Amino acid sequence: MTATNLHLYVMVAPLLSAFAVNLLGRRSRNWIAPLALGALSFSTLGALLTLQRVLQHGGYRYTVGNWQPPYGIELVIDPLSALMLLLISAVALVATVGALKSVEQELPGREHLFFTLYMILVAGLLGLVMTGDAFNLYVLLEITSITTYGLIAMGRGRAPLASFNYIIMGSIGACFYLLGAGYLYILTGTLNMADIASILPGLQGHAAIATAFGFMMVGLWVKMAFFPLHNWLPNAYSLAPTGAGIMIAPLMTKVTVYLMIRVMFSIFAPEYTFFAHPGVQAGIVWVASLAILCASALALAQRNLRRMLTYILVAEVGYMVGGVWLANSTGMTGAVLHIVNDALMTLCLFLAAAAIVYRTGSLDFDHLRGLYRRMPLTMAAFTVGAFSMIGVPPTCGFFSKWYLILGAVEAGHWEFVVALLLSSLVNAVLFFRIIEIAYFKVNPQPSGDGLLAGEAPLWLLTPLLTAAIALLAVGIGSGPLVNQVIRLALPPGLAP
Amino acid sequence: MKVFALLATLATGIVLLYGTRDFAPWGDPDSPANSHLSRVYIERAVEETHVPNLVTAILGDYRGYDTMFETVVIYCAGMAVVCVLRRSRS
Amino acid sequence: MIWQLDQFVLLLVVVCAVAVITVRDLLSAAVIFGVYSFLMCLLWAKMGAVDVAFTEATVGAGISTVLFIAAIFRTTRRSKD
Amino acid sequence: MDQLLTEIVGKYNYWLYVVLMMIGFYAMIGKRNLVKKLLGMNIFQTAIILFYVSTGVKRGGQIPILDKHAALSHGVDASQIINPLPHVLMLTAIVVSVSVTGVALAILVRIYREYGTLEEDEILEKIRS
Amino acid sequence: MNYHSSLLPLAAICISLLVTVPILLSDRKPNLRESWTLLAAIGKFCLVAIMLPSVLAGEGFVLTLAEVFPGVPIQLRVDAMGMFFALVASFLWICTSIYSIGYMRSTQEQSQTRYYASFAVAISATIGVAFSANLLTLYLFYEMLSLSTYPLVTHKQNDEARASGRKYLSYILGTSIGLVLPAMLITYSIAGTLDFTAGGILAGHASKATLALLLVLFLFGFAKAALMPMHGWLPAAMVAPTPVSSFLHGVAVVKVGVFSILRVIFGIFGPDLLRSVDLGMVITTVASITILVASLIALSQDNLKRRLAYSTIGQLSYMILGAGMLSAAGMTGGLLHIAMHAFGKITLFFCAGAIYVASHKKYISEMDGLGRRMPLTYGAFLLGSLSIIGMPPLGGFISKWHLLLGAIESQQLVLLVVLLGSSLLNAAYFFPIIYRGFFASPAEGQDLSGIQEAPLCCLIPLLTTATLSLVLFFFPGVLLQLVRQALAL
Amino acid sequence: MKQLQEQVARNPEGDNLIIRTAVRLLVPFIQLYGLYVIVHGHYSPGGGFQGGVVLGASFILLALAYDLKTSLRFMSERVNNLLSNLGALIFIGIALLCALLGGLFLDYAALERLIPLGAEEWHSLGIFLVELGVGLAVMSIMVSLFWDLASGGDMEEGL
């Protein structure tokens, strides 16, 4: 076999750098930045090459340890996972640049520990999108979860409690997934996704398949904070150290959505997931619509920027789950595109929040007064991110929303259309409320303590502006992105 | 809250039990779980890895990738606890 | 193993599990959890999973319980439910 | 009735695991004490491990440790050996479980330091006030 | 029309967009900043004017920027209709720029840099709307315009301004996201394209009910056209500085709304389709109601700018009414009224601003006798109002004449009554202002002696536009030809 | 519990003497057994993980019988951290080495190019090396988990 190991190097680089950061960063924190950034740059480059290769020559499978496919653990590098590899490594790279400064401020003396967990988290996410093995997926899911628990619990005040709730909910999710995988194992005797998929059609009508599918789905929904199961997310993400939030918020939920797609299409087939029980499919779209509406409504009630963003995040999960479950390729295109876009939007907004918190120490709405005057570039980038969330062209948020709504129209799910439009409107209200405060309300006492005037440091500003530019670039380039990448990445068997 | 928890628990339990309906009886050597992958492991592992303890052979080799992450998991746990709890003594 | 003993272990496992979550003293709960793990380990050994049983004996009945107890020492034994 | 009984006896392992699972799950979502939740989580995970391990059982099978020379020279009769794959998986699951427990306990200590209690309702009250 | 690929349309749009950078950089140097503004204004008009001869000769320009959806690129296209609008808008921007400089300096407004930067972005978006080749591109620039005018509306930064800004945005963004976006998506899923095509793209694809739904969504979705009941933002937006109001009313915002509706009627539905399914009625009914109600409300307003605002609401519906008649003369009149009203109304706003600069008066009841102190301003005001009422020899007469012809042509005598009746109302709310200015004596305790004409920078633009609305009556040639080409008559 | 702690504080040596002596005698044997479990994982139940836990348990026993400081004398915090990194690095390093030597990731047979022993033997040896890494990592992490939890993170005093 002349397979390349490149995609594995993409994953191993951050993993190795985690140990290096732990060992060397303990001595001097000057080691941290070059190690982390070097590893992630390498990963990004590798992911780019992998994606290019996949687009040119088609996807490939790779078996760790050179065993026959169902016996060893198989990795699947298809356009979708290659795209996710690139997304994760690039977002992680940008996020790391931003996190460096904010961690230095918030967790002095513990940076090397923070970045050890952080790099392992990146490696876990990268591994997660490649794996083609149902059990390996569980292990990696737990790696990402444990690192996240740790990162969140490093926050101040109520963060440990939020992290504990996350542990309980996350463990329930992981256990449910494991149960589902176990049921499949009993039925098929294998853990390889492709192998399961080839055996399952012969087992039509088994109640255990439905049980397995249900449990795997619910497990993943808990992990991605799909609406009725979302309670843990807002606290966990808003109380985490700022540096952790920058990284976790854009990637965790998105990767879990990707996993849902993987499970639905690589293990089960669309014929099973969508068309065997049309009532279920319609029901989930309804739940997704409800999720969007409720999360948007909850976001309205928040008085803190980061908390508000977390509720928007929950709503965005509704977008993606709903898009996937529309069961047509337009909706799926929208969902996949939204995975990319939402990762970038969330990155941009959380980076902006980090920059604000770095300078002013607070994200309560009342403290945002007159911020445009003091941090014009930060707030400009924030505005771009906000526009993208609202769905103003040519920022990228508009384009995925377009596909999602179009898919919903095609599928006749008008409730989803209404939910998407209403949530756009709510987002407009949410963000313009902030823009109004930050732009048009003058700070009564400009010289309050801690309210240092001035723009965020370059280490925070650069990634922030990069993210903002990426939002515009991806928006304008979404045509080629969809045509040349996402169309290839769509799972087969969907209604056109 | 407790009532809700109880209901959720009961529902989960019932669904899980319902799902076991189609499973092969307990201890059946020919059930899918015992025949498909595992047969090959049992028959070939010693020959291919020279390790008589099949569990070790599979753990270390066939599914070594899992085990690698298992090590990373435990490493993560250690680091996470240090992160969360340890106060620097300086 | 004699099947009556087998049944007894099964019963005891459930009893222990219930006890773990009902006992009001957390230290006792942790210790009972150790017992529960040990019984589990017996069950698995009987099923032929020697490696898993070994691991459970060292981890579940050993380390986990010790960690629980350590944490309870650092916090509180009290529990309202 | 008779049929049900044979069904239960024939699959008693599943019944046992579901009962344990329910106990653990209930503790995780119904109990207010954080340590109890954690104990529930451990019970839940052992239940799952029990479930997996019991899928690998073969009636009258031998433990999956072979005689190297016999195996190399005569081959192995797979139906005589207990399925090792679930064991492997569960070793990993146990590790994961203890890791999560460790992290959770560390966080518990932090929570206790912050609020002086491990009861969820008391903590929430303290946060509110 | 033949289209050549060319960078000219992009240049015409981007010149003012690019100039925001030097404007922002020259924050501390007002003279430099304002020369940039003027430079961009003149450059933009020149770029538009360069394209004019080709368009008149039947040659257009096209530029595809990016293909974002299958079959729907972001594309710029210069055709007669776009040219017509761009010409008017870019010319009036020069006037507005000069006027802004005078106004902002003499009232010493805060945050002028932000003001000029937003202004530049807004005019770019306006030209972008004019040159959009399809609905998606139009939507893009439409949103850009909404967002860039928000800081202008909220310019004063006090509670009232913020409240109006909120109102403005909720109307404009709410309708564009809530109504236009779904309408656009439905159109796309029905027709598979969003290109503006003569004769429309929906013919043969949709039932009458769907068409009616789409039409209603588009009509009210482009809330910048202020069709009732989507007009609430316009009077509220009057808190903005006067140049902004004149920009909103005369040049950009409202006209963009009307232009978008006309584009949709001509390019998406197609007059023939609307005629065949008899949906013109919907448009004319809504427009007629708006005309009459708005004129009546205008009568009761004492605040000069509010009265002008309601007048604008009514006048906008003239244009939509004309298009809704679906007759050649009616459509011509509707389109032409965009330009005629623009010149007239911008004059009126300039005058209102000049009065405010000179005397700090906002209410009509306080303006007794003011005309004698500011004869030039009031003279211009007279010309502007006459044009809007539709009196010869002013530009407004031409468009109103066409509208009347169109009403007759389409044999809808009700519309004739509406047009004539509302013209009377127009006269009724404009003449008292002029009368009081020239002939009434100042109220007790009012001392007008210190008041004189506004600074030259304010005066020149308003005199220019007033003169032009006179000139347009005699030389409407170019505009008329563009309109005829646009309607392919 | 408090009583017990006070008792210990009052009488630091006395009652615990027997336990301490026993532990002191026992610990080397436990550690030997742990090593045996790791090394003998090929032929009997056990392996890196179980052996690592047993090794870790020996240190925990020390900390329980004496106090945290004593166990820190046997294995300092730095060494512990080093060992945990080393353990994980051994595993990943070997996996990576296989890939770098031209095979696939974790393909122990590729190590053949380093020292020719035969593919099967390398598989066996590879598993052994990897288990060693697992054992190291598990041992040190278990100890550090206990240290942190027992002392509440300040590493000053144990239970």
Short mmCIF file of N, CA, C and O in Angstrom, two decimals, chain A residues 225-255:
data_model
loop_
_atom_site.label_atom_id
_atom_site.label_comp_id
_atom_site.label_asym_id
_atom_site.label_seq_id
_atom_site.Cartn_x
_atom_site.Cartn_y
_atom_site.Cartn_z
N ALA A 225 -24.99 19.71 22.64
CA ALA A 225 -25.94 20.66 23.23
C ALA A 225 -27.08 21.00 22.30
O ALA A 225 -27.43 22.14 22.10
N PHE A 226 -27.67 19.96 21.76
CA PHE A 226 -28.87 20.15 20.96
C PHE A 226 -30.01 20.44 21.90
O PHE A 226 -30.08 19.89 22.99
N PHE A 227 -30.95 21.26 21.49
CA PHE A 227 -31.76 22.05 22.39
C PHE A 227 -32.25 21.44 23.72
O PHE A 227 -31.79 21.91 24.74
N PRO A 228 -33.09 20.44 23.78
CA PRO A 228 -33.53 20.21 25.17
C PRO A 228 -32.38 19.70 26.04
O PRO A 228 -32.52 19.64 27.25
N LEU A 229 -31.28 19.34 25.42
CA LEU A 229 -30.16 18.78 26.18
C LEU A 229 -29.01 19.78 26.31
O LEU A 229 -27.87 19.41 26.48
N HIS A 230 -29.34 21.06 26.22
CA HIS A 230 -28.27 22.06 26.07
C HIS A 230 -27.85 22.68 27.39
O HIS A 230 -26.94 23.49 27.40
N ASN A 231 -28.50 22.33 28.48
CA ASN A 231 -28.37 23.12 29.70
C ASN A 231 -26.95 23.34 30.18
O ASN A 231 -26.65 24.35 30.80
N TRP A 232 -26.09 22.40 29.90
CA TRP A 232 -24.74 22.52 30.44
C TRP A 232 -23.92 23.56 29.70
O TRP A 232 -22.99 24.14 30.24
N LEU A 233 -24.25 23.79 28.43
CA LEU A 233 -23.33 24.54 27.59
C LEU A 233 -23.13 26.01 27.98
O LEU A 233 -22.00 26.45 28.12
N PRO A 234 -24.21 26.78 28.17
CA PRO A 234 -23.98 28.21 28.38
C PRO A 234 -23.05 28.49 29.56
O PRO A 234 -22.11 29.28 29.43
N ASN A 235 -23.29 27.82 30.68
CA ASN A 235 -22.41 28.06 31.82
C ASN A 235 -20.99 27.64 31.51
O ASN A 235 -20.04 28.38 31.77
N ALA A 236 -20.86 26.44 30.97
CA ALA A 236 -19.52 25.90 30.76
C ALA A 236 -18.72 26.81 29.85
O ALA A 236 -17.57 27.16 30.14
N TYR A 237 -19.31 27.22 28.74
CA TYR A 237 -18.53 27.98 27.77
C TYR A 237 -18.33 29.42 28.19
O TYR A 237 -17.34 30.05 27.84
N SER A 238 -19.29 29.96 28.94
CA SER A 238 -19.12 31.37 29.26
C SER A 238 -18.22 31.55 30.48
O SER A 238 -17.67 32.63 30.67
N LEU A 239 -18.06 30.52 31.30
CA LEU A 239 -17.24 30.68 32.49
C LEU A 239 -15.82 30.17 32.29
O LEU A 239 -14.96 30.39 33.14
N ALA A 240 -15.59 29.47 31.21
CA ALA A 240 -14.26 28.95 30.95
C ALA A 240 -13.27 30.11 30.86
O ALA A 240 -13.66 31.24 30.59
N PRO A 241 -11.99 29.83 31.08
CA PRO A 241 -11.00 30.89 30.86
C PRO A 241 -11.14 31.39 29.42
O PRO A 241 -11.47 30.61 28.52
N THR A 242 -10.90 32.67 29.25
CA THR A 242 -11.15 33.24 27.92
C THR A 242 -10.40 32.50 26.84
O THR A 242 -10.94 32.22 25.77
N GLY A 243 -9.15 32.16 27.13
CA GLY A 243 -8.35 31.47 26.13
C GLY A 243 -8.95 30.13 25.73
O GLY A 243 -8.88 29.72 24.58
N ALA A 244 -9.54 29.46 26.71
CA ALA A 244 -10.15 28.17 26.40
C ALA A 244 -11.41 28.35 25.56
O ALA A 244 -11.66 27.60 24.62
N GLY A 245 -12.17 29.41 25.91
CA GLY A 245 -13.40 29.65 25.16
C GLY A 245 -13.14 29.88 23.68
O GLY A 245 -13.88 29.41 22.83
N ILE A 246 -12.06 30.60 23.40
CA ILE A 246 -11.73 30.91 22.00
C ILE A 246 -11.62 29.64 21.19
O ILE A 246 -11.99 29.57 20.02
N MET A 247 -11.09 28.60 21.83
CA MET A 247 -10.80 27.37 21.11
C MET A 247 -11.99 26.42 21.16
O MET A 247 -12.38 25.82 20.15
N ILE A 248 -12.57 26.28 22.36
CA ILE A 248 -13.61 25.26 22.53
C ILE A 248 -14.88 25.63 21.79
O ILE A 248 -15.47 24.82 21.08
N ALA A 249 -15.30 26.88 21.97
CA ALA A 249 -16.59 27.27 21.41
C ALA A 249 -16.67 27.09 19.90
O ALA A 249 -17.65 26.57 19.39
N PRO A 250 -15.65 27.50 19.13
CA PRO A 250 -15.82 27.32 17.69
C PRO A 250 -15.79 25.86 17.26
O PRO A 250 -16.41 25.51 16.27
N LEU A 251 -15.06 25.02 17.99
CA LEU A 251 -14.81 23.70 17.41
C LEU A 251 -15.65 22.57 18.00
O LEU A 251 -16.10 21.70 17.27
N MET A 252 -15.84 22.57 19.31
CA MET A 252 -16.44 21.38 19.91
C MET A 252 -17.80 21.02 19.31
O MET A 252 -18.01 19.91 18.86
N THR A 253 -18.72 21.97 19.33
CA THR A 253 -20.06 21.62 18.84
C THR A 253 -20.02 21.27 17.36
O THR A 253 -20.72 20.36 16.92
N LYS A 254 -19.17 21.98 16.63
CA LYS A 254 -19.13 21.74 15.19
C LYS A 254 -18.63 20.34 14.88
O LYS A 254 -19.16 19.63 14.02
N VAL A 255 -17.58 19.95 15.60
CA VAL A 255 -17.05 18.61 15.36
C VAL A 255 -18.07 17.55 15.74
O VAL A 255 -18.21 16.53 15.08
#
